[in-house]
mmCIF file of C-alpha atoms in Angstrom:
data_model
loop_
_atom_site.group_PDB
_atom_site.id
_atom_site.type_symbol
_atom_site.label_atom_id
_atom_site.label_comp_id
_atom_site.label_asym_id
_atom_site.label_seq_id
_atom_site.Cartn_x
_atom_site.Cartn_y
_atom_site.Cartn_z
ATOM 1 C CA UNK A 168 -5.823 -26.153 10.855
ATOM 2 C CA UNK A 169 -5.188 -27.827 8.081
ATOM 3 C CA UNK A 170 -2.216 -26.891 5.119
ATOM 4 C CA UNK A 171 -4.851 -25.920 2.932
ATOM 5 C CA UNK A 172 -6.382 -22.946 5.673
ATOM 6 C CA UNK A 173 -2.480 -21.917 6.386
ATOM 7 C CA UNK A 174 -2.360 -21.389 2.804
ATOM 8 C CA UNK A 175 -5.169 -18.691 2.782
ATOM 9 C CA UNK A 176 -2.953 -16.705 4.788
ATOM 10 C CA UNK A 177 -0.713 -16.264 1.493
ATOM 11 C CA UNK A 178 -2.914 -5.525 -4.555
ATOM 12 C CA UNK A 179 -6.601 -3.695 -4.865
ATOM 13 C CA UNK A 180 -5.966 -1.889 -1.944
ATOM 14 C CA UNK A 181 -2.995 0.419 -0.865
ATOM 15 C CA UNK A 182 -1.426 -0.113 2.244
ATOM 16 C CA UNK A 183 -2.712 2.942 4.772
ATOM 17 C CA UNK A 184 0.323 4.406 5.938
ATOM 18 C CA UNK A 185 0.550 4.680 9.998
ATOM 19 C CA UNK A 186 0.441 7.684 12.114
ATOM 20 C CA UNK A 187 -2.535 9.459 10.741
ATOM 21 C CA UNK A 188 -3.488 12.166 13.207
ATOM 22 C CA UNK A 189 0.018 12.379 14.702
ATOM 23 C CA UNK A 190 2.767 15.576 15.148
ATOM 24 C CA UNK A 191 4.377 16.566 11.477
ATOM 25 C CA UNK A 192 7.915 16.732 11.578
ATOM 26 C CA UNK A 193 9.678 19.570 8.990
ATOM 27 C CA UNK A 194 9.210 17.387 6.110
ATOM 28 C CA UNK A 195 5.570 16.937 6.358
ATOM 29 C CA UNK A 196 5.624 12.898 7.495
ATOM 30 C CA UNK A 197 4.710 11.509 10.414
ATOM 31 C CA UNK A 198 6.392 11.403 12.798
ATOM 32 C CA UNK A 199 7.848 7.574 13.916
ATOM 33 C CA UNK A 200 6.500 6.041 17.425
ATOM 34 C CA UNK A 201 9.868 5.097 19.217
ATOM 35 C CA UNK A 202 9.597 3.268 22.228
ATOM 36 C CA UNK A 203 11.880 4.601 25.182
ATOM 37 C CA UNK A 204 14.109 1.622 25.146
ATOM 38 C CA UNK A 205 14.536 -1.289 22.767
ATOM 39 C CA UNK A 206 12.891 -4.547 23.460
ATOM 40 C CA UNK A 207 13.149 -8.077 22.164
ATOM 41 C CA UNK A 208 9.495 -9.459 20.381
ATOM 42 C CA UNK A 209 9.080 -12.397 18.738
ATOM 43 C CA UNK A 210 6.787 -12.039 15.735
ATOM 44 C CA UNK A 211 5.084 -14.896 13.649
ATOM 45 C CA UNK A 212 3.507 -15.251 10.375
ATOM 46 C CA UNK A 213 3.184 -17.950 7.809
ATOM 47 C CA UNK A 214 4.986 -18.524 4.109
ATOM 48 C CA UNK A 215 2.912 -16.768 1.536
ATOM 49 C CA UNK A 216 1.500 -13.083 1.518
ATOM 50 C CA UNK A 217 1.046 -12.766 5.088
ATOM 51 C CA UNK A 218 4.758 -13.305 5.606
ATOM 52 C CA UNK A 219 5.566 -11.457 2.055
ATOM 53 C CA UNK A 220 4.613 -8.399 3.121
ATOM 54 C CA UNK A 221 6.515 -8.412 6.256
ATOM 55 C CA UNK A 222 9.964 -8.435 4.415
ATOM 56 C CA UNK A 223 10.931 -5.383 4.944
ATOM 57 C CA UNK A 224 10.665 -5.429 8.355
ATOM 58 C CA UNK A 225 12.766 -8.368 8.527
ATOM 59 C CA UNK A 226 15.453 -6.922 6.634
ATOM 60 C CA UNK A 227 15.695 -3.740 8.832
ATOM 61 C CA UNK A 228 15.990 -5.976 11.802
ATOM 62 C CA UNK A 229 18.457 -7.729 10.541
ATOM 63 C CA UNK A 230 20.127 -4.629 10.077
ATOM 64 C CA UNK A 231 19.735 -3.294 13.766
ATOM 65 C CA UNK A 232 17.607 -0.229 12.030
ATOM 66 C CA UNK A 233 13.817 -1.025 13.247
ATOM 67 C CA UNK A 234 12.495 0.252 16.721
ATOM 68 C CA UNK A 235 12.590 -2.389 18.516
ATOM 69 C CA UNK A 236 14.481 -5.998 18.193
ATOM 70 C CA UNK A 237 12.072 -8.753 16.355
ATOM 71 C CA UNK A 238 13.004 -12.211 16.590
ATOM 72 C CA UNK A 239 10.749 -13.749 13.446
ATOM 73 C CA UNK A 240 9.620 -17.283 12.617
ATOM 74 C CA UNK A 241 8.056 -18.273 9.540
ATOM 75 C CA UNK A 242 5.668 -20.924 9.936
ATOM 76 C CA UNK A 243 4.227 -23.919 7.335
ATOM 77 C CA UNK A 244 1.292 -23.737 9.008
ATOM 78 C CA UNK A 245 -1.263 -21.958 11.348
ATOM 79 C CA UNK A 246 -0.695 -25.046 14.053
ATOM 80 C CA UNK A 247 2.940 -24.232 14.709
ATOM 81 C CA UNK A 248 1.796 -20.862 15.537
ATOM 82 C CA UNK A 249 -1.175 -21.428 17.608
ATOM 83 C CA UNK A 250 0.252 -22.432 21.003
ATOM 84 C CA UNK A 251 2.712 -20.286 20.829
ATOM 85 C CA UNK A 252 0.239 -17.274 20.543
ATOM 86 C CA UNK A 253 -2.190 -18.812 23.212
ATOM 87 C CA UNK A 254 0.903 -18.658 25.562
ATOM 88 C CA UNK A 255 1.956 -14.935 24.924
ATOM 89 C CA UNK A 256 5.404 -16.932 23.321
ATOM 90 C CA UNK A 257 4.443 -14.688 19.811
ATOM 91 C CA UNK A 258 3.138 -11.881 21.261
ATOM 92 C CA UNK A 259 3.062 -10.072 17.104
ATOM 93 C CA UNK A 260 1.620 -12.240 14.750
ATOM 94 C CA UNK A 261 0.159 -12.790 11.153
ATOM 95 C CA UNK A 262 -2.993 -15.150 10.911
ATOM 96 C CA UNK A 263 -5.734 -16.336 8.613
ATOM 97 C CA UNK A 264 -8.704 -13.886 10.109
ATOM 98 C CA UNK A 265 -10.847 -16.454 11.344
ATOM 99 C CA UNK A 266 -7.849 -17.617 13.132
ATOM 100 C CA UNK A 267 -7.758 -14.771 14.736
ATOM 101 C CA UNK A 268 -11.586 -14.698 16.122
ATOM 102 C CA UNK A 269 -10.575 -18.552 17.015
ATOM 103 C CA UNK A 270 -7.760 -17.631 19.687
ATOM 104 C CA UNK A 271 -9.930 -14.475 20.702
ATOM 105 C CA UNK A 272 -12.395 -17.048 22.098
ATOM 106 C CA UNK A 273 -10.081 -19.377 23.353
ATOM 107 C CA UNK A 274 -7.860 -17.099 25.014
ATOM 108 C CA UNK A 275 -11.267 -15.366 26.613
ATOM 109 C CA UNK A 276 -10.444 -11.990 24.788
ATOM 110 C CA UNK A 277 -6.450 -12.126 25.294
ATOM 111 C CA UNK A 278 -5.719 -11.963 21.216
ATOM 112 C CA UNK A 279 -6.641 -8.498 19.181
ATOM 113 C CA UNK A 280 -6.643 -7.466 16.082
ATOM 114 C CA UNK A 281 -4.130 -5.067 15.251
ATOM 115 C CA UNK A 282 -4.394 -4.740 11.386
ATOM 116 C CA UNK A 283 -5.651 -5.713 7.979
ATOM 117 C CA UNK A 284 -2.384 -7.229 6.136
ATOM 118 C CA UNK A 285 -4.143 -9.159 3.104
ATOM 119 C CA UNK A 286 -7.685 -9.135 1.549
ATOM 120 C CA UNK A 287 -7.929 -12.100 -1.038
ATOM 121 C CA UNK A 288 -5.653 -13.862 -2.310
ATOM 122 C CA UNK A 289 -8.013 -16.373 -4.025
ATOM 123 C CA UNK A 290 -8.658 -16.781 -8.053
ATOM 124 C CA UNK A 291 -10.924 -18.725 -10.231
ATOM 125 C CA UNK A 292 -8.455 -20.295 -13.096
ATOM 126 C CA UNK A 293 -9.611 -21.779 -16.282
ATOM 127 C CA UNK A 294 -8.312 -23.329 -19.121
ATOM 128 C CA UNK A 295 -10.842 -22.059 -22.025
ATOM 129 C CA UNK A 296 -12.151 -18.269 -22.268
ATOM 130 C CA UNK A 297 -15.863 -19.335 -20.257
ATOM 131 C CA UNK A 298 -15.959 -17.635 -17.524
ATOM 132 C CA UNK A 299 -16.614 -13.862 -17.134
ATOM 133 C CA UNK A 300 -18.655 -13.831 -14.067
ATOM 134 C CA UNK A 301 -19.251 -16.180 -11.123
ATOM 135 C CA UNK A 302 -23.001 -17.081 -12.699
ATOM 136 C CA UNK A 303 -20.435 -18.335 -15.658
ATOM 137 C CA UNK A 304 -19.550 -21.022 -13.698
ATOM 138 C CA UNK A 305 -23.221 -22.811 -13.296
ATOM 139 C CA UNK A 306 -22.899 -26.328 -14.621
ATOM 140 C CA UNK A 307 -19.308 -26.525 -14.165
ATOM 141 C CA UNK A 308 -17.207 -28.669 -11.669
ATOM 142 C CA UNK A 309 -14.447 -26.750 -9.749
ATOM 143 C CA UNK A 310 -11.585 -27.986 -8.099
ATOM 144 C CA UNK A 311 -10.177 -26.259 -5.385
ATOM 145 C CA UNK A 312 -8.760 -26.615 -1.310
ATOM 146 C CA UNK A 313 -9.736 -26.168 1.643
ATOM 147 C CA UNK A 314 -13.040 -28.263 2.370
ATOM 148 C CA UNK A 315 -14.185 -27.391 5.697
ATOM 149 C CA UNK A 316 -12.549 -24.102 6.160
ATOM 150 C CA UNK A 317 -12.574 -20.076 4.593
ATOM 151 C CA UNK A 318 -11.901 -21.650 1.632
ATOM 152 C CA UNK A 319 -15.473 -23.760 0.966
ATOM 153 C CA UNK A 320 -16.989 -20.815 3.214
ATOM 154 C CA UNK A 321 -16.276 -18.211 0.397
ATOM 155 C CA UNK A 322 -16.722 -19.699 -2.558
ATOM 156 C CA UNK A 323 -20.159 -20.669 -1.512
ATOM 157 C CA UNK A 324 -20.914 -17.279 -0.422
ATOM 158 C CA UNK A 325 -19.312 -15.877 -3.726
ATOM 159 C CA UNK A 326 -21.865 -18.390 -5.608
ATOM 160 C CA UNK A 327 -24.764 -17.466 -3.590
ATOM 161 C CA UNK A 328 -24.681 -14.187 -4.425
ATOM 162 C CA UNK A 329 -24.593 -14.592 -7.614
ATOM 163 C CA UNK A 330 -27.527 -16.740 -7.708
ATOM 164 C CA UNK A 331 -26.098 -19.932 -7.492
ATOM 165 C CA UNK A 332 -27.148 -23.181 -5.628
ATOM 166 C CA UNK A 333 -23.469 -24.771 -4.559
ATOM 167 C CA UNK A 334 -25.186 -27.830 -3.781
ATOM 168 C CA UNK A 335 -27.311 -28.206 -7.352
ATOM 169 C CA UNK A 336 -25.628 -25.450 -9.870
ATOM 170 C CA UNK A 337 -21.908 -26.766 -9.774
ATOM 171 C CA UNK A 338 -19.779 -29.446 -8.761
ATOM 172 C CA UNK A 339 -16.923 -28.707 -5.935
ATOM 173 C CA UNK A 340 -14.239 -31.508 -5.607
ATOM 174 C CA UNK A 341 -12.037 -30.257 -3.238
ATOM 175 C CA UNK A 342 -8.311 -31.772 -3.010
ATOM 176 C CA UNK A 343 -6.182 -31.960 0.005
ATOM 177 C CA UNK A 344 -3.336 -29.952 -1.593
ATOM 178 C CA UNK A 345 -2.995 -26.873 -3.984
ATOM 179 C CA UNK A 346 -0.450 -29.460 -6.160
ATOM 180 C CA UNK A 347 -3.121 -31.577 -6.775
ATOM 181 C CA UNK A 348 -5.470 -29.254 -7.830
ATOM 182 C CA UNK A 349 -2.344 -27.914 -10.485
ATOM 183 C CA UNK A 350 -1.924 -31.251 -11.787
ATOM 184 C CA UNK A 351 -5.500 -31.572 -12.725
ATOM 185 C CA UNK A 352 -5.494 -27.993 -14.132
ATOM 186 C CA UNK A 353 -2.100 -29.481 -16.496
ATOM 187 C CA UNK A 354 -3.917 -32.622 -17.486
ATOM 188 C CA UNK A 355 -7.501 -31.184 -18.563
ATOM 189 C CA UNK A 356 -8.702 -29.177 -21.482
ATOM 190 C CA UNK A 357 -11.619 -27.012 -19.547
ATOM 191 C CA UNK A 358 -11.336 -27.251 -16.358
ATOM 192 C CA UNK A 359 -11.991 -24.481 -13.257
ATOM 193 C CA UNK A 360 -10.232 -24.468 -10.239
ATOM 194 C CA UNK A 361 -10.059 -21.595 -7.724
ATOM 195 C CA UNK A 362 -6.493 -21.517 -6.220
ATOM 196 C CA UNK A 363 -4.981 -19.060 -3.909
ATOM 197 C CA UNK A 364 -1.310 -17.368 -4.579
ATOM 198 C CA UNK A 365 1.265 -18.113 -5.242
ATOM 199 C CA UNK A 366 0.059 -21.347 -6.173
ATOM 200 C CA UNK A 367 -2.052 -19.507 -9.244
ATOM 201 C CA UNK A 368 1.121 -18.634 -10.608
ATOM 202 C CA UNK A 369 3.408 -22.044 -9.935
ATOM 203 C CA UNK A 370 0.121 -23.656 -11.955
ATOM 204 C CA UNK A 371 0.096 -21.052 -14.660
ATOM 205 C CA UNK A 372 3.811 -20.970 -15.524
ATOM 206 C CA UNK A 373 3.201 -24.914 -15.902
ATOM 207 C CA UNK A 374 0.600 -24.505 -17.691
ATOM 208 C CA UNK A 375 0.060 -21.588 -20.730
ATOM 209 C CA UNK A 376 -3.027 -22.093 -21.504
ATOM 210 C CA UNK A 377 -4.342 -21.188 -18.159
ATOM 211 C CA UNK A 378 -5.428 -17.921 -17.074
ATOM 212 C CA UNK A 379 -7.371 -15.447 -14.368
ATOM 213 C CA UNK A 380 -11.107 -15.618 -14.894
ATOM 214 C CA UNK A 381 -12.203 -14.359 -11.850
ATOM 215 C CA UNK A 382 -10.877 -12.422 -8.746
ATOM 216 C CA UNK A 383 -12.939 -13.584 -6.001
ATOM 217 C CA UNK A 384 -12.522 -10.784 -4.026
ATOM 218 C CA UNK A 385 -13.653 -8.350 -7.033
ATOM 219 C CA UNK A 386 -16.333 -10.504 -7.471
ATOM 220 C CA UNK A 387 -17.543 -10.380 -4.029
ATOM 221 C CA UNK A 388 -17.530 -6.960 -3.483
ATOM 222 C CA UNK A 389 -19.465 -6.746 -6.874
ATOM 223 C CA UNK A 390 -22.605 -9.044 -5.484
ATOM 224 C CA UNK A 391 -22.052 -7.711 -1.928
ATOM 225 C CA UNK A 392 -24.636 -5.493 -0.773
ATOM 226 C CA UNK A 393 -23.375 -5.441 2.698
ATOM 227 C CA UNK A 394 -20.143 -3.741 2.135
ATOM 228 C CA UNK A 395 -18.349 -7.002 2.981
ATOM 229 C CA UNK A 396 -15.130 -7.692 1.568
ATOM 230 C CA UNK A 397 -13.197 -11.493 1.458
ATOM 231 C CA UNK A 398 -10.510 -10.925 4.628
ATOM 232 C CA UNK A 399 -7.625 -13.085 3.902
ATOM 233 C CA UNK A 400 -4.726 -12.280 6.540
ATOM 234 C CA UNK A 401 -4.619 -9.724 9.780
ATOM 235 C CA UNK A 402 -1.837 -8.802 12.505
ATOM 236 C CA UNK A 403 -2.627 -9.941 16.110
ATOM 237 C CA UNK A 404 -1.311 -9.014 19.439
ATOM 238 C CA UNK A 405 -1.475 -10.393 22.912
ATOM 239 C CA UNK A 406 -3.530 -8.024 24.437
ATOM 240 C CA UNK A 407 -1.517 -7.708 27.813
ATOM 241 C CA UNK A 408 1.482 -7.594 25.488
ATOM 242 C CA UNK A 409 -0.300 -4.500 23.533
ATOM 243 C CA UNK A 410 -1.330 -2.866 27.322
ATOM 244 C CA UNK A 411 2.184 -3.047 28.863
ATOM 245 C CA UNK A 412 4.078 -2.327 25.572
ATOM 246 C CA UNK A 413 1.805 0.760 23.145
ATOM 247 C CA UNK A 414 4.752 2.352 22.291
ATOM 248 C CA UNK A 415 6.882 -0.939 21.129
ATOM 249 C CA UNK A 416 3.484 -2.130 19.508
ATOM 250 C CA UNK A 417 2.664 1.168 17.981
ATOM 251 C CA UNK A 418 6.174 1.695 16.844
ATOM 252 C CA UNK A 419 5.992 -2.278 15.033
ATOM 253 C CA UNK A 420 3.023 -1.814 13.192
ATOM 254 C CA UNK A 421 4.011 1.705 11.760
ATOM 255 C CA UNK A 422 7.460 -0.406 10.503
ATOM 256 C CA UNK A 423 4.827 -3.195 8.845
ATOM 257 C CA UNK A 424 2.644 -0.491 6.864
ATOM 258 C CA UNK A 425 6.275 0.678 5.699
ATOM 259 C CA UNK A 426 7.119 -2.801 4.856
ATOM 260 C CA UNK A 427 3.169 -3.392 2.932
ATOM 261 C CA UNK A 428 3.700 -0.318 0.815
ATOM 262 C CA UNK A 429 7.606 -0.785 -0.025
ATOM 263 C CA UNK A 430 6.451 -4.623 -1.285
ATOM 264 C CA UNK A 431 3.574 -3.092 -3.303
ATOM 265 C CA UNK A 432 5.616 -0.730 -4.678
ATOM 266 C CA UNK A 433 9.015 -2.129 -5.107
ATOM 267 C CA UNK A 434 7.987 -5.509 -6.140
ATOM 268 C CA UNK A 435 11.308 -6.623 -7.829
ATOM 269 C CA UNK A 436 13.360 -5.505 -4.713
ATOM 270 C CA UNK A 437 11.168 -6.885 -2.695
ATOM 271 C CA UNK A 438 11.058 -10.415 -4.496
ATOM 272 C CA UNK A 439 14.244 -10.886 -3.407
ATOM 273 C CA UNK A 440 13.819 -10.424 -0.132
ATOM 274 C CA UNK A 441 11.076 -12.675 -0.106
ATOM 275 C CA UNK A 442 13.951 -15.692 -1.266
ATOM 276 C CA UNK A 443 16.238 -14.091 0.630
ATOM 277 C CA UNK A 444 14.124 -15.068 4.091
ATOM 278 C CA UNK A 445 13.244 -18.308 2.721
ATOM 279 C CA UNK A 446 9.140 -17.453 1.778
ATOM 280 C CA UNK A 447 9.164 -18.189 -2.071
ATOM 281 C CA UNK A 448 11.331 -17.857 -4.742
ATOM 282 C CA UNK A 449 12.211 -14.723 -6.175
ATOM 283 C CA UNK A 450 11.023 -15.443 -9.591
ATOM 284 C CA UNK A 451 7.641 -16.565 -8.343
ATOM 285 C CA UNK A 452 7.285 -13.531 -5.894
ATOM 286 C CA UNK A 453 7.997 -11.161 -8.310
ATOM 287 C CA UNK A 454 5.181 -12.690 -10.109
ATOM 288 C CA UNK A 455 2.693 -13.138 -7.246
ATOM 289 C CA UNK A 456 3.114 -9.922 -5.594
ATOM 290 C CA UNK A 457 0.767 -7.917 -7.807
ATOM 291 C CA UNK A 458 -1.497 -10.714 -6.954
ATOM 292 C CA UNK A 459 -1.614 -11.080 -3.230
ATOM 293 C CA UNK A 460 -3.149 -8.149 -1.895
ATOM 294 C CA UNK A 461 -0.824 -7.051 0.670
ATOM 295 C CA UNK A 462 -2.464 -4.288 2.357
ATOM 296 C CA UNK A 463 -2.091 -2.620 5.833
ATOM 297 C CA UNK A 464 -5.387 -1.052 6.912
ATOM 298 C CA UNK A 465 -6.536 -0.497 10.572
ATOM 299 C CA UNK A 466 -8.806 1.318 12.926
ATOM 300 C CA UNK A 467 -12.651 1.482 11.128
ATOM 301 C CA UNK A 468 -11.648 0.235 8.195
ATOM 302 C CA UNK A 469 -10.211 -2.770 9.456
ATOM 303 C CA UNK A 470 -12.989 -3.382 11.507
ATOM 304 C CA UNK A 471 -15.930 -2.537 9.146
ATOM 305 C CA UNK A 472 -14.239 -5.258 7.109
ATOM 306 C CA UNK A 473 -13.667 -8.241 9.855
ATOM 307 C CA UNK A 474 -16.746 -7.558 11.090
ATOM 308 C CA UNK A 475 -18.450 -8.342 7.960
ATOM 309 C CA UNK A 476 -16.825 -11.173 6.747
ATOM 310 C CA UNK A 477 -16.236 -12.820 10.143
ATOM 311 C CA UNK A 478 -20.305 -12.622 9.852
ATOM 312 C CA UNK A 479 -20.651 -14.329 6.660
ATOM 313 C CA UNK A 480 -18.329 -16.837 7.791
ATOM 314 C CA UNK A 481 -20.532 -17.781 11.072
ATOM 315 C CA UNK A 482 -23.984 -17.914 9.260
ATOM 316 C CA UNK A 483 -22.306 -20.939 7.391
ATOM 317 C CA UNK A 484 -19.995 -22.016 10.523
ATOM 318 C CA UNK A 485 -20.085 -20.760 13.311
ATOM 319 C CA UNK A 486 -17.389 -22.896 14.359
ATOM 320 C CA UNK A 487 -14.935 -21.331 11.756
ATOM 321 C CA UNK A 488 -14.837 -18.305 13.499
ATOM 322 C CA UNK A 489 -14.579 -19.716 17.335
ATOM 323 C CA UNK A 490 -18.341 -20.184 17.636
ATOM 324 C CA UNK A 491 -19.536 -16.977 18.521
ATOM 325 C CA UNK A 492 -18.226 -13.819 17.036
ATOM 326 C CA UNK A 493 -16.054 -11.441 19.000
ATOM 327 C CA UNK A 494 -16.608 -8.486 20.948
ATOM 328 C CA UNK A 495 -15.772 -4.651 20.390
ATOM 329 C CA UNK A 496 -12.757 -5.632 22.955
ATOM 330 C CA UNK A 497 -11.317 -7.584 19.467
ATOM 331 C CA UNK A 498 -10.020 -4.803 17.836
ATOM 332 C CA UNK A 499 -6.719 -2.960 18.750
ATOM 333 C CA UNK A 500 -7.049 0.884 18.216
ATOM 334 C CA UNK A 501 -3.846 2.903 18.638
#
């Protein structure tokens, strides 16, 4: 995968808190899955939101407080991850989703899906006050990354629905990095470009006269009549990992919708444990956060959502998803 599809992995949904259904304890919270006896996991996820909302986490395990003992690395891109997962080397880790559908049919059905961690992290930026709805942007040319992956694939779903032609009604010029889509953003008096964060806010703190127009997410769900929602980021596991180790797994992914919720909530705090682990800088996290949809949703929720846009992503390429779309054995139900 290219920088530009890592990048996707980088809040209009609260984080579900684990442990629904579970034994109370006296002060009415669930109560925490501990495994019997600690054990060492090696968890991946890539710099931006994915990895942002993991922070936490990371910080309690330096600490010695989580469940178990996590041994994290903190990837550039998707590539340096991939082999690593395909060889049970990561068995915890946070992906693009069609990543995720990717290594489910490479690995014949080894990699779940454990957990919703980001929903969009995309934006439409402009440099004027044009642009109110996606049909706002007919006639205009847009700059943005990621040709050839869930980049392309949702902005020409997102102008689809809203009665556009990408191919006749606008002009896409896609660049090969988010910079270069920020320097044409500093040099031009009108122009559109739909950048992911934290690169919307790098390019808007250069820039003042730029600003949010759109919210591709918000805007999809508002032409969706499928339900379907834009899925940035989820939370895999090696599935003989997640047989011979529930509790450890179970007891990791109740720690990460602790983690989502404390970043949502605690964004200062948390912006400096984002610089602290080496993600982004503090300044632009504390920015970004509000920004990045970190989320933690699981179970039917999560999978309503893949589902869905794993779908739309096929019916344009079915190649960006693995070439076929996974099975019920995909999802990861504790």
């Amino acid at each position: 995968m290219r920088v530009s599809a890592a990048l996707m992995a980088f809040a209009v949904a609260a984080g579900l808190l684990a442990g629904c259904g579970k034994e109370k304890n006296g002060n009415n919270e669930p109560e925490p899955t501990v495994s019997a006896e600690k054990i060492d996991i090696a968890v991946g996820a890539l710099k931006g939101p994915t990895a942002i909302g993991l922070v936490q986490v990371m910080e309690d395990a330096g600490n010695k407080t989580t469940a178990n003992n996590y041994n994290f690395t903190i990837a550039g891109t998707a590539d340096e991850l991939t082999p690593k997962i395909i060889k049970g080397e990561i068995p915890i880790a946070a992906v693009p989703c069609n990543l995720a559908s990717v290594l489910y049919n490479r690995t014949n059905g080894a990699v779940q899906v454990a957990a919703i961690n980001t929903i969009s992290v995309l934006y439409i930026l402009e440099t004027g006050e044009t642009i109110r709805s996606a049909e706002d942007l007919k006639g205009r040319t847009i700059y943005s990354t990621g040709k050839g992956t869930t980049p392309e694939y949702t902005l020409n779903y997102l102008l689809r629905a809203a009665g556009l032609d990408p191919e006749k009604d606008v002009t896409v010029e896609y660049k090969s990095e988010a910079a270069e889509v920020a320097a044409v953003l500093a040099e031009s008096e009108d122009a559109v470009a739909m950048l992911p964060q934290p690169y919307v806010t790098v390019a808007m703190s250069q820039n003042e006269k730029l600003r949010i127009a759109l919210d591709v997410a918000a805007e999809w769900e508002k032409y969706a009549d499928d339900g379907s929602s834009v899925v940035t980021g989820v939370v895999v596991v090696n599935k003989a990992f997640a047989e011979e180790n529930k509790d450890a797994l179970d007891a990791f992914l109740e720690e990460y919708a602790a983690s989502a919720q404390y970043v949502t909530e605690h964004v200062e705090e948390a912006a400096e444990l984002v610089e602290k682990y080496d993600i982004v800088k503090a300044a632009v996290a504390q920015k970004a956060i509000p920004y990045c949809n970190i989320v933690f949703l699981e179970g039917e929720t999560m999978k309503e959502k893949v589902d869905s846009y794993l779908k739309v992503l096929f019916d344009q390429e079915p190649n960006s998803v693995g070439g076929e779309l996974p099975g019920e054995d995909f999802y990861y139900s504790r």
